[in-house]
Coordinates of C-alpha atoms in Angstrom, one line a residue:
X1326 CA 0.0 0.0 0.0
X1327 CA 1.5 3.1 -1.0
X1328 CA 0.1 6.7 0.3
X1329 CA 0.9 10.2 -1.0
X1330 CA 3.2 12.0 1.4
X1331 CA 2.3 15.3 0.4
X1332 CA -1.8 14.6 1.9
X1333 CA 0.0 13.1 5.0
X1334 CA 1.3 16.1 6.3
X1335 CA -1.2 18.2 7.3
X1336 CA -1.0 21.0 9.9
X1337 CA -2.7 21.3 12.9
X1338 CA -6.3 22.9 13.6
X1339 CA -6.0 27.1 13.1
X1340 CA -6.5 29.8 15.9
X1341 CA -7.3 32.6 14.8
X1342 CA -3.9 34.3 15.3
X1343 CA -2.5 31.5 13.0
X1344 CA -4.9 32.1 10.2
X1345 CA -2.3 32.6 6.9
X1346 CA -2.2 35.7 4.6
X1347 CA -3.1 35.0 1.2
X1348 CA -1.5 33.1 -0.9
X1349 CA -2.1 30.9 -3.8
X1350 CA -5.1 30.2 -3.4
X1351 CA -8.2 27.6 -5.0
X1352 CA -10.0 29.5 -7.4
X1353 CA -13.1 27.3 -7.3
X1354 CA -16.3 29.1 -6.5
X1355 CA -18.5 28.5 -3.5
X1356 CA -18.6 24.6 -2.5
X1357 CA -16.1 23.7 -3.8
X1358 CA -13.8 26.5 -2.6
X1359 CA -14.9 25.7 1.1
X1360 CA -14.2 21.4 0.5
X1361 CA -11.0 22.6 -0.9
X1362 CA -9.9 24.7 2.5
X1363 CA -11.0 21.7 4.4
X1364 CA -8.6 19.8 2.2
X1365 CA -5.4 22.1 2.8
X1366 CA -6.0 22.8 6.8
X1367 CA -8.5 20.1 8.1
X1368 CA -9.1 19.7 11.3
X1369 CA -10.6 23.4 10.5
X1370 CA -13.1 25.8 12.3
X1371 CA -15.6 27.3 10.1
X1372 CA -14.6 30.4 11.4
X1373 CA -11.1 29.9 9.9
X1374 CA -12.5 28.7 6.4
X1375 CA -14.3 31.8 5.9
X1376 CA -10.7 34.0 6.4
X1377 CA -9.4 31.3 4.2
X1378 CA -11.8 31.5 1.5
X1379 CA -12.8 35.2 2.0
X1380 CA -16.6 34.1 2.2
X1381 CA -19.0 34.8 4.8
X1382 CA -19.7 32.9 7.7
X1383 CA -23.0 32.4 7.2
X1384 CA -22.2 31.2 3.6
X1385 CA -19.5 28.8 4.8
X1386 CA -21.9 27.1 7.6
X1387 CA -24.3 26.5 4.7
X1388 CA -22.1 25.2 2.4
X1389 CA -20.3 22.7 5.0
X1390 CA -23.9 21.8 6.2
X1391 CA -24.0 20.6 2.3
X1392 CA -21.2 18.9 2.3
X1393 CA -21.8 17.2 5.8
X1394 CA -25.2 16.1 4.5
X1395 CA -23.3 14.2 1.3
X1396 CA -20.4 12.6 3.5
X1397 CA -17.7 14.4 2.2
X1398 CA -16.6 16.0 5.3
X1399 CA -17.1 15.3 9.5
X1400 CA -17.1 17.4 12.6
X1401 CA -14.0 16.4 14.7
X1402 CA -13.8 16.6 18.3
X1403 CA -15.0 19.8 19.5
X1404 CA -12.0 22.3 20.5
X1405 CA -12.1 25.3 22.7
X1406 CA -10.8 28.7 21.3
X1407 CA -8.7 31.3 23.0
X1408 CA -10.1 32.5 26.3
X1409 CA -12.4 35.4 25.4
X1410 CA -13.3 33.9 22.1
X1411 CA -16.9 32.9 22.8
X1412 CA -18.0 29.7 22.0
X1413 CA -16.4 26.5 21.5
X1414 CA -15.4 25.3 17.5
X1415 CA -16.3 22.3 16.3
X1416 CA -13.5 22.1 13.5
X1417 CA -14.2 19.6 10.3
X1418 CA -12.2 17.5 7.9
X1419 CA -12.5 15.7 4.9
X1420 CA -14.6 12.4 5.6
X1421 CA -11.9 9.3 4.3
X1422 CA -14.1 6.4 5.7
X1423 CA -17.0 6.5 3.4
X1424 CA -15.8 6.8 -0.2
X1425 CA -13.3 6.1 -2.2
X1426 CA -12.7 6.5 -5.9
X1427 CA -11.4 4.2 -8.5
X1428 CA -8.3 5.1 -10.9
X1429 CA -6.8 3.4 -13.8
X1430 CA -3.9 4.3 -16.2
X1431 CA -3.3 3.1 -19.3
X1432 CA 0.5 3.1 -20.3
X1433 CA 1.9 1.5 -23.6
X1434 CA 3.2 -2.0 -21.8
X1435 CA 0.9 -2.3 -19.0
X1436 CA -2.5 -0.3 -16.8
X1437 CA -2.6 -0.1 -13.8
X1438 CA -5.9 0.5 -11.6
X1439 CA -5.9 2.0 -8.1
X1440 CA -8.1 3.3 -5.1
X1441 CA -7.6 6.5 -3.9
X1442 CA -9.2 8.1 -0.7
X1443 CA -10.4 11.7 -0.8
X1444 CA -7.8 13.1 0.6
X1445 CA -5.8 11.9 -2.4
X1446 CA -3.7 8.4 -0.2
X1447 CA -3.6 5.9 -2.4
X1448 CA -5.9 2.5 -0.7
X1449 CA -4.2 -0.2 -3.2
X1450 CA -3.1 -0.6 -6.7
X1451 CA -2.4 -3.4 -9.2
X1452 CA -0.6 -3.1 -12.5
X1453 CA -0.9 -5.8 -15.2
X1454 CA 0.6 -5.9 -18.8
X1455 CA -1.6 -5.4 -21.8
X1456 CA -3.2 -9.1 -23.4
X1457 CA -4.3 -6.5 -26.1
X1458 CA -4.2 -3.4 -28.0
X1459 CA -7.7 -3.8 -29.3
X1460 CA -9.1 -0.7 -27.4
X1461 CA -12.7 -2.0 -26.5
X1462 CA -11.2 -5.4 -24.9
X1463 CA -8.7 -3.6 -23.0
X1464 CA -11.3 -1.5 -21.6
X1465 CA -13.4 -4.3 -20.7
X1466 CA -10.9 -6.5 -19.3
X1467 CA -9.5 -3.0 -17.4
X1468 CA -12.9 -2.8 -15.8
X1469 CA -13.4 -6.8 -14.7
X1470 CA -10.3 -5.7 -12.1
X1471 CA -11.5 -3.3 -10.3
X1472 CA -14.3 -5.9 -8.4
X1473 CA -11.9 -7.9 -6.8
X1474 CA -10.0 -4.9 -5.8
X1475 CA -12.8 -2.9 -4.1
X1476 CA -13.7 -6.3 -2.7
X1477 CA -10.2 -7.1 -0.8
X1478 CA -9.0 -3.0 -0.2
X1479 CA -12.3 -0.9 0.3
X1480 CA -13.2 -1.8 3.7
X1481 CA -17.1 -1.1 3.0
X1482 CA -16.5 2.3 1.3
X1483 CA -18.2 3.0 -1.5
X1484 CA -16.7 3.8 -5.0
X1485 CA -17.5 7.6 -6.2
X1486 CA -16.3 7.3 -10.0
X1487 CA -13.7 5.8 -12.0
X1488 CA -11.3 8.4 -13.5
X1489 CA -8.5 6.9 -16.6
X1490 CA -5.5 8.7 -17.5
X1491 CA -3.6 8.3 -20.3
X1492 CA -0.9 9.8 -22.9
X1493 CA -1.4 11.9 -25.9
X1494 CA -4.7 13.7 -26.7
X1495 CA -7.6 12.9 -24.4
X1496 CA -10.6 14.9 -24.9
X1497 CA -12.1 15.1 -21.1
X1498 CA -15.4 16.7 -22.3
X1499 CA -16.7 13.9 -24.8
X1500 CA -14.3 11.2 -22.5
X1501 CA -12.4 10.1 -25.8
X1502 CA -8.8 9.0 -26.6
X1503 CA -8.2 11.3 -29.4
X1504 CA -4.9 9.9 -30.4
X1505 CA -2.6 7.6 -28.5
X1506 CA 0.0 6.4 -31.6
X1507 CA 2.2 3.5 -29.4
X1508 CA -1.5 1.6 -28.2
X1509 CA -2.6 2.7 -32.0
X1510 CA -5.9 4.2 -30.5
X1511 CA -8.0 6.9 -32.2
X1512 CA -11.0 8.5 -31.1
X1513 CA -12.0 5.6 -28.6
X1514 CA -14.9 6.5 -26.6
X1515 CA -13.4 5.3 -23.8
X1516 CA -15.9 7.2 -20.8
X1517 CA -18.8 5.5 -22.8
X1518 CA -17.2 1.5 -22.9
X1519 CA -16.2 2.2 -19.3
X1520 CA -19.3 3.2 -17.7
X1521 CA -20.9 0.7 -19.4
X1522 CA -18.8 -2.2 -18.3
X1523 CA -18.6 -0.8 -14.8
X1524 CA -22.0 1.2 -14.1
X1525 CA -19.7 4.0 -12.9
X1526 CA -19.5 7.6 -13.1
X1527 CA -15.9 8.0 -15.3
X1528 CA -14.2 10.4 -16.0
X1529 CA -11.0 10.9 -18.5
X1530 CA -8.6 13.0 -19.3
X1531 CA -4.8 13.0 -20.1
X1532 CA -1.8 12.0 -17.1
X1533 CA -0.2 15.3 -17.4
X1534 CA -3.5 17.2 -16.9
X1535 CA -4.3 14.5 -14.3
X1536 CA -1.0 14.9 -12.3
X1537 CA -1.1 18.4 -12.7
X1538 CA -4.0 18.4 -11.0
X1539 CA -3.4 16.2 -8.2
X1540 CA 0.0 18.7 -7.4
X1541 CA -2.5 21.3 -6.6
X1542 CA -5.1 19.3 -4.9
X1543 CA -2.1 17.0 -2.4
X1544 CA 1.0 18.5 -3.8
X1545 CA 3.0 21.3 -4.6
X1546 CA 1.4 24.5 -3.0
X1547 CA 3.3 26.5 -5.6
X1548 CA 1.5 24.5 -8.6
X1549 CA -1.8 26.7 -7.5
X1550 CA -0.9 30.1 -9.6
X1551 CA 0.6 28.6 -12.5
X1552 CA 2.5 25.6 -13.8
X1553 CA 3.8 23.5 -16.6
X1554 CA 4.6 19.5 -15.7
X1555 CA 6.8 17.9 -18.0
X1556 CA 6.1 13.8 -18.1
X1557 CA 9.1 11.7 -19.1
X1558 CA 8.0 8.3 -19.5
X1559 CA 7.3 6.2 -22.6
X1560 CA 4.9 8.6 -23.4
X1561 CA 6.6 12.3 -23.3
X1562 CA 3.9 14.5 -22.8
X1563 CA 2.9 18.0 -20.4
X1564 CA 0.5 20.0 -19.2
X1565 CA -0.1 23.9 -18.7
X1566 CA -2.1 25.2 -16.0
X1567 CA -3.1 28.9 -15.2
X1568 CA -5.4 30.9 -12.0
X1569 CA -5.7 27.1 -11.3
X1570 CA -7.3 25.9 -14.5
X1571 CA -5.8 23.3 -17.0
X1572 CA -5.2 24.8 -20.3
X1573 CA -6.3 22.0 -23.1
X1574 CA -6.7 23.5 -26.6
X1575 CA -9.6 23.6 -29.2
X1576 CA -8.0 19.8 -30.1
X1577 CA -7.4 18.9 -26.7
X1578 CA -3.7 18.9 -27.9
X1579 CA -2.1 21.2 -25.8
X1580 CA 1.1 19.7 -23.9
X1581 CA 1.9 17.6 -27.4
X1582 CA 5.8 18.3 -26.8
X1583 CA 7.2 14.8 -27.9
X1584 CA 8.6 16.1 -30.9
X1585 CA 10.2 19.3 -29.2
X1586 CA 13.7 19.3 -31.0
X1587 CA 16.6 19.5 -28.6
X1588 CA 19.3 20.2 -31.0
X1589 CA 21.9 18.8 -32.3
X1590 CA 23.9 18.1 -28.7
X1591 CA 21.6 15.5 -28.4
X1592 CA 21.3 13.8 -31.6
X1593 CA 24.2 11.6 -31.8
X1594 CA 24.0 8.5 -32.8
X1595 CA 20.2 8.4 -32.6
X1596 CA 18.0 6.7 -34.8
X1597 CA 15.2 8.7 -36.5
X1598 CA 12.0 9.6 -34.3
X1599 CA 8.8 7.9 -35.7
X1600 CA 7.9 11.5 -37.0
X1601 CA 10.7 10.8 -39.3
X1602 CA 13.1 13.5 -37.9
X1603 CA 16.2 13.3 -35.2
X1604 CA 16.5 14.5 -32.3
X1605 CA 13.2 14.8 -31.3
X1606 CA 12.6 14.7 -27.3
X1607 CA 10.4 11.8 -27.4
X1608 CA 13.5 9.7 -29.1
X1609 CA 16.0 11.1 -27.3
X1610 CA 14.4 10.4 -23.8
X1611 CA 11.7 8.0 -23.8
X1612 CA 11.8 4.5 -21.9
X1613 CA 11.9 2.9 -25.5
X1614 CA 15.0 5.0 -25.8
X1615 CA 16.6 4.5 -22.8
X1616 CA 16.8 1.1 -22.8
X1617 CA 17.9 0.6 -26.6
X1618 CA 20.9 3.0 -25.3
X1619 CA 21.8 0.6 -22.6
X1620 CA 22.0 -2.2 -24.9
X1621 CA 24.1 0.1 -26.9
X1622 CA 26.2 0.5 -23.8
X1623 CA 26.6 -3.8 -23.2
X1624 CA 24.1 -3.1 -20.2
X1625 CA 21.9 -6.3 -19.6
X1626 CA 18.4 -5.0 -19.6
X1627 CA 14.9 -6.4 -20.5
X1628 CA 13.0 -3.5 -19.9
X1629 CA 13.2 0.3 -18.5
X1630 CA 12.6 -0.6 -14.8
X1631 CA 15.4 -3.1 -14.6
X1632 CA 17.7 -0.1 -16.1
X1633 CA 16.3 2.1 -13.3
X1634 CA 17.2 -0.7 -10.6
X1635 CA 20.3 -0.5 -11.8
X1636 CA 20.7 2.8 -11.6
X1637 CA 19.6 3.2 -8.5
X1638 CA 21.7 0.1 -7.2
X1639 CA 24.6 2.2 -8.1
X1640 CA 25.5 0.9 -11.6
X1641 CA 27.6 3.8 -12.8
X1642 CA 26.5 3.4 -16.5
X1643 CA 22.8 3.4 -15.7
X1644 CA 23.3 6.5 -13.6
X1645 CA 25.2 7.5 -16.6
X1646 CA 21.9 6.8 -18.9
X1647 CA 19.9 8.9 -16.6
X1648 CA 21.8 11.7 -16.2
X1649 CA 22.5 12.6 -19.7
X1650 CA 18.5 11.5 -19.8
X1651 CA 18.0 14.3 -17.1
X1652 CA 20.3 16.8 -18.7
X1653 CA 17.9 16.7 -21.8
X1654 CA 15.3 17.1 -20.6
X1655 CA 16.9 20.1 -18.6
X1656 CA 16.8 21.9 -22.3
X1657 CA 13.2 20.8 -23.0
X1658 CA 12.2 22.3 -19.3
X1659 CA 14.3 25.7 -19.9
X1660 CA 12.2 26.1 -23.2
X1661 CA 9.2 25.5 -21.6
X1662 CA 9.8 27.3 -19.1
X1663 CA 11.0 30.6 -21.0
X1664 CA 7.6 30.1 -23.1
X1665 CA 5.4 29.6 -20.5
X1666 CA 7.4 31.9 -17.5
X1667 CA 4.8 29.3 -15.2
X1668 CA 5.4 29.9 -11.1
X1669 CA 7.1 26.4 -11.1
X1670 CA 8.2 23.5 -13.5
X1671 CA 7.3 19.8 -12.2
X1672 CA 8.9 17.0 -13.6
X1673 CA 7.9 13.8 -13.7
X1674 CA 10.6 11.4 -14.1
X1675 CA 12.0 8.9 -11.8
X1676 CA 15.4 9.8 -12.2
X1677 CA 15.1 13.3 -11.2
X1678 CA 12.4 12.2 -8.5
X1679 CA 15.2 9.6 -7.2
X1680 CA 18.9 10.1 -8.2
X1681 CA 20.0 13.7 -6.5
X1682 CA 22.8 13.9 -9.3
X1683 CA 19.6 13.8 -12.0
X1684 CA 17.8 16.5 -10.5
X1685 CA 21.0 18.7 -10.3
X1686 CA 21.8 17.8 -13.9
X1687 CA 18.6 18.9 -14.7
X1688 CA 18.3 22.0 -12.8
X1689 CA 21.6 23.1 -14.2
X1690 CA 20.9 22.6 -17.6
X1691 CA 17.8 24.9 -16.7
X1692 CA 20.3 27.8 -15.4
X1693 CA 22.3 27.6 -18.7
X1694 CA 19.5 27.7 -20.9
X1695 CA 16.8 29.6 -19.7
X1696 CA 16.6 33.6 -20.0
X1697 CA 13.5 33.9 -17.7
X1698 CA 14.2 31.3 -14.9
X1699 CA 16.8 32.5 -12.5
X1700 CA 16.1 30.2 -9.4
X1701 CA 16.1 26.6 -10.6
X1702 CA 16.0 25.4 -7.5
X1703 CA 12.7 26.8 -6.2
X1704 CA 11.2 26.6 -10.1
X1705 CA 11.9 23.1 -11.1
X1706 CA 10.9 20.3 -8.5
X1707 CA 10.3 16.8 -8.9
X1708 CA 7.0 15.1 -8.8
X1709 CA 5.0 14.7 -5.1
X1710 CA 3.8 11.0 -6.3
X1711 CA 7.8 9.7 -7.0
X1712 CA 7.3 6.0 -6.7
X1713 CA 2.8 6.0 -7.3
X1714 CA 2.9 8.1 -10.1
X1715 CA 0.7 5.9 -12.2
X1716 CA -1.6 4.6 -9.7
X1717 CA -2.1 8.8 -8.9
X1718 CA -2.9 10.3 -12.0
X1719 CA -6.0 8.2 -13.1
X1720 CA -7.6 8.6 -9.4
X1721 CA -6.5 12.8 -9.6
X1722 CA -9.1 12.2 -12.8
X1723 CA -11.8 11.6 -10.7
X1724 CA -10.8 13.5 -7.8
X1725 CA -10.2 16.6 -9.5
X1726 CA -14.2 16.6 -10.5
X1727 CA -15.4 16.0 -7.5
X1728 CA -13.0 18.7 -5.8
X1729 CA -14.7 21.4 -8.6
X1730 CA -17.9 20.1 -8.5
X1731 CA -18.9 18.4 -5.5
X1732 CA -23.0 19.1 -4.8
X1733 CA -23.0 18.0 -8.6
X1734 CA -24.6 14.7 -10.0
X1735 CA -22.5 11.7 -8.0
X1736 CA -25.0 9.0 -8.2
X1737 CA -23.4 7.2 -5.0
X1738 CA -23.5 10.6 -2.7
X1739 CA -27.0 11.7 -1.2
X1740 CA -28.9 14.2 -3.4
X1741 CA -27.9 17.7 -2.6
X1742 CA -30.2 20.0 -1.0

């Protein structure tokens, strides 16, 4: 059982003298504003939501009365304020024994489906290659997992939604896989054939988007204003977010940087990128990549995970792999980050989120390149979800609509007054 670190620490109730000045801040309207602040400083007063949130007391009680009535949140133990402060506070927190939601993530080898509670810890997860390409099968036999899993991990909580995350384009309105070119998919209604096969709410979009996402919901604080998170995996794909909201494109294709070119430092000895070029980020840096360069090197390796063992065993030419893996990505970070100036850059890519020398590769790759950033180290940070990446991003999906939306249509919660 794995759990997100970031949603593990979280502080103690507020007095009022505590009460933080603004900062970046959830820029979700109303309920969803209020569940949010429960998130970030639960145990809370109500009190303390509304200096949080800038709403009015009255407003807050009703909307935590709302969201008391659906389960998402509980009164803790009552708590006495500072002498002279009237009446006791009943402070509330997010509500993690009720519900759960489901996740799944569809990579090019293998999927992987997870629980997730609502405070973003991850319940269980299970990762199984692919039997199949055929988009509608793997769906299906996607869905037949998730049964036994709620059966052996939920502990009588019941499942929200489903949320799948995947690379490429992902359309999260019409819940189709525009384009994924390694699985060969296009425009597979995959919300449709999942809610079918599981009588689930589902909701899709892309990982980037996802894990973006989930950094503002249980990660990174500094994600909240703007960011860009690069993903380095054998999909190379990112995600722009702005005031909080993701930035997707009229083609959902926003974040399509695989074929970034990185110049000709990086292009030697490669072999041509499927769009026919060299040089291209995707070819220079995927997993594919990585381990047809350790063959290259006489490394025995069957896949990109025994490469990372051995890097992180100490094998000097797998740490080589990865830090000349790290350093080029360092240029494609220091162009995104001089075209999007975002508050911080998150990568996610085990080396930098494991091997120290990666992430100072990386970071000083950034401070040769880029003419906006000048503080790599506060502006380029590894992922939150090192080590449950996958198992995060599709159960973010699903999280992240509830978060926005949470007195909306959720079959499983009680109707909303």
């Amino acid at each position: 059982m794995k759990s997100l670190s970031a949603a593990a620490r979280r502080p103690s109730p507020l007095l009022r003298s505590d009460i933080p000045s603004a900062g970046p801040a959830r820029r979700v309207p109303g309920t969803g504003s209020v569940l949010g602040a429960i998130l970030d400083h639960g145990p809370v007063a109500r009190s303390t939501v509304a200096r949080l949130t800038g709403l009015s007391p009255a407003s807050v009680s009703g909307h935590v009365g709302q969201l008391l009535a659906r389960g998402l949140v509980r009164e803790s133990a009552e708590t006495v304020g500072p002498k002279g402060l009237g009446r006791p506070h009943i402070p509330v927190e997010i509500e993690t024994g009720r519900y759960l939601v489901a996740g799944a993530h569809i990579a090019v080898a293998h999927s992987t489906v997870s629980l997730m509670d609502l405070r973003g810890r991850i319940v269980a997860e299970e990762r199984q290659p692919h039997r199949t390409t055929e988009p509608r099968r793997m769906l299906t036999e996607l869905a037949a997992r998730l049964p036994r899993l709620v059966a052996e991990h939920a502990d009588g909580r019941t499942v929200l939604a489903l949320g799948l995350a995947t690379g490429h384009r992902v359309d999260p309105v019409t819940g189709v896989v525009v384009e994924h070119p390694q699985l060969g998919w296009r425009d597979v209604p995959a919300r449709d054939i999942l809610s079918a096969a599981t009588g689930l709410p589902v909701h899709v979009d892309s990982h980037s988007r996802a894990l973006a996402r989930a950094e503002q919901l249980f990660g990174e604080e500094s994600t909240r204003n703007s960011t860009v998170l690069l993903f380095v995996g054998a999909v190379v794909d990112a995600a722009f977010a702005t005031e909080g909201a993701m930035h997707r494109g009229p083609r959902s294709g926003a974040g399509s940087v695989a074929h970034l070119p990185l110049g000709a430092g990086g292009t030697a000895g490669a072999e041509p990128c499927s769009c026919g070029r060299t040089g291209c980020l995707q070819s220079e840096v995927s997993e594919r990549a990585m381990v047809r360069r350790a063959a290259v090197q006489g490394l025995v390796v069957n896949s990109f995970p025994q490469l990372l063992e051995q890097a992180l065993g100490g094998d000097a030419r797998a740490v080589a792999l990865f830090r000349r893996r790290a350093r080029l990505v360092g240029r494609a970070a220091a162009l995104l980050l001089d075209m999007f100036d975002p508050e911080v850059l998150v990568v996610v890519e085990p080396g930098a989120g494991r091997i120290p020398e990666c992430l100072a590769d990386l970071r000083a790759e950034v401070a040769e390149r880029s003419g906006v950033c000048d503080d790599p180290e506060r502006a380029v940070v590894p992922s939150s979800f090192t080590g449950s990446v996958l198992a995060t991003a599709g159960g973010a999906v699903a999280l992240g609509a509830l978060y926005v939306d949470p007195l909306g249509p959720w079959p499983a919660l009680p109707a909303a007054s």
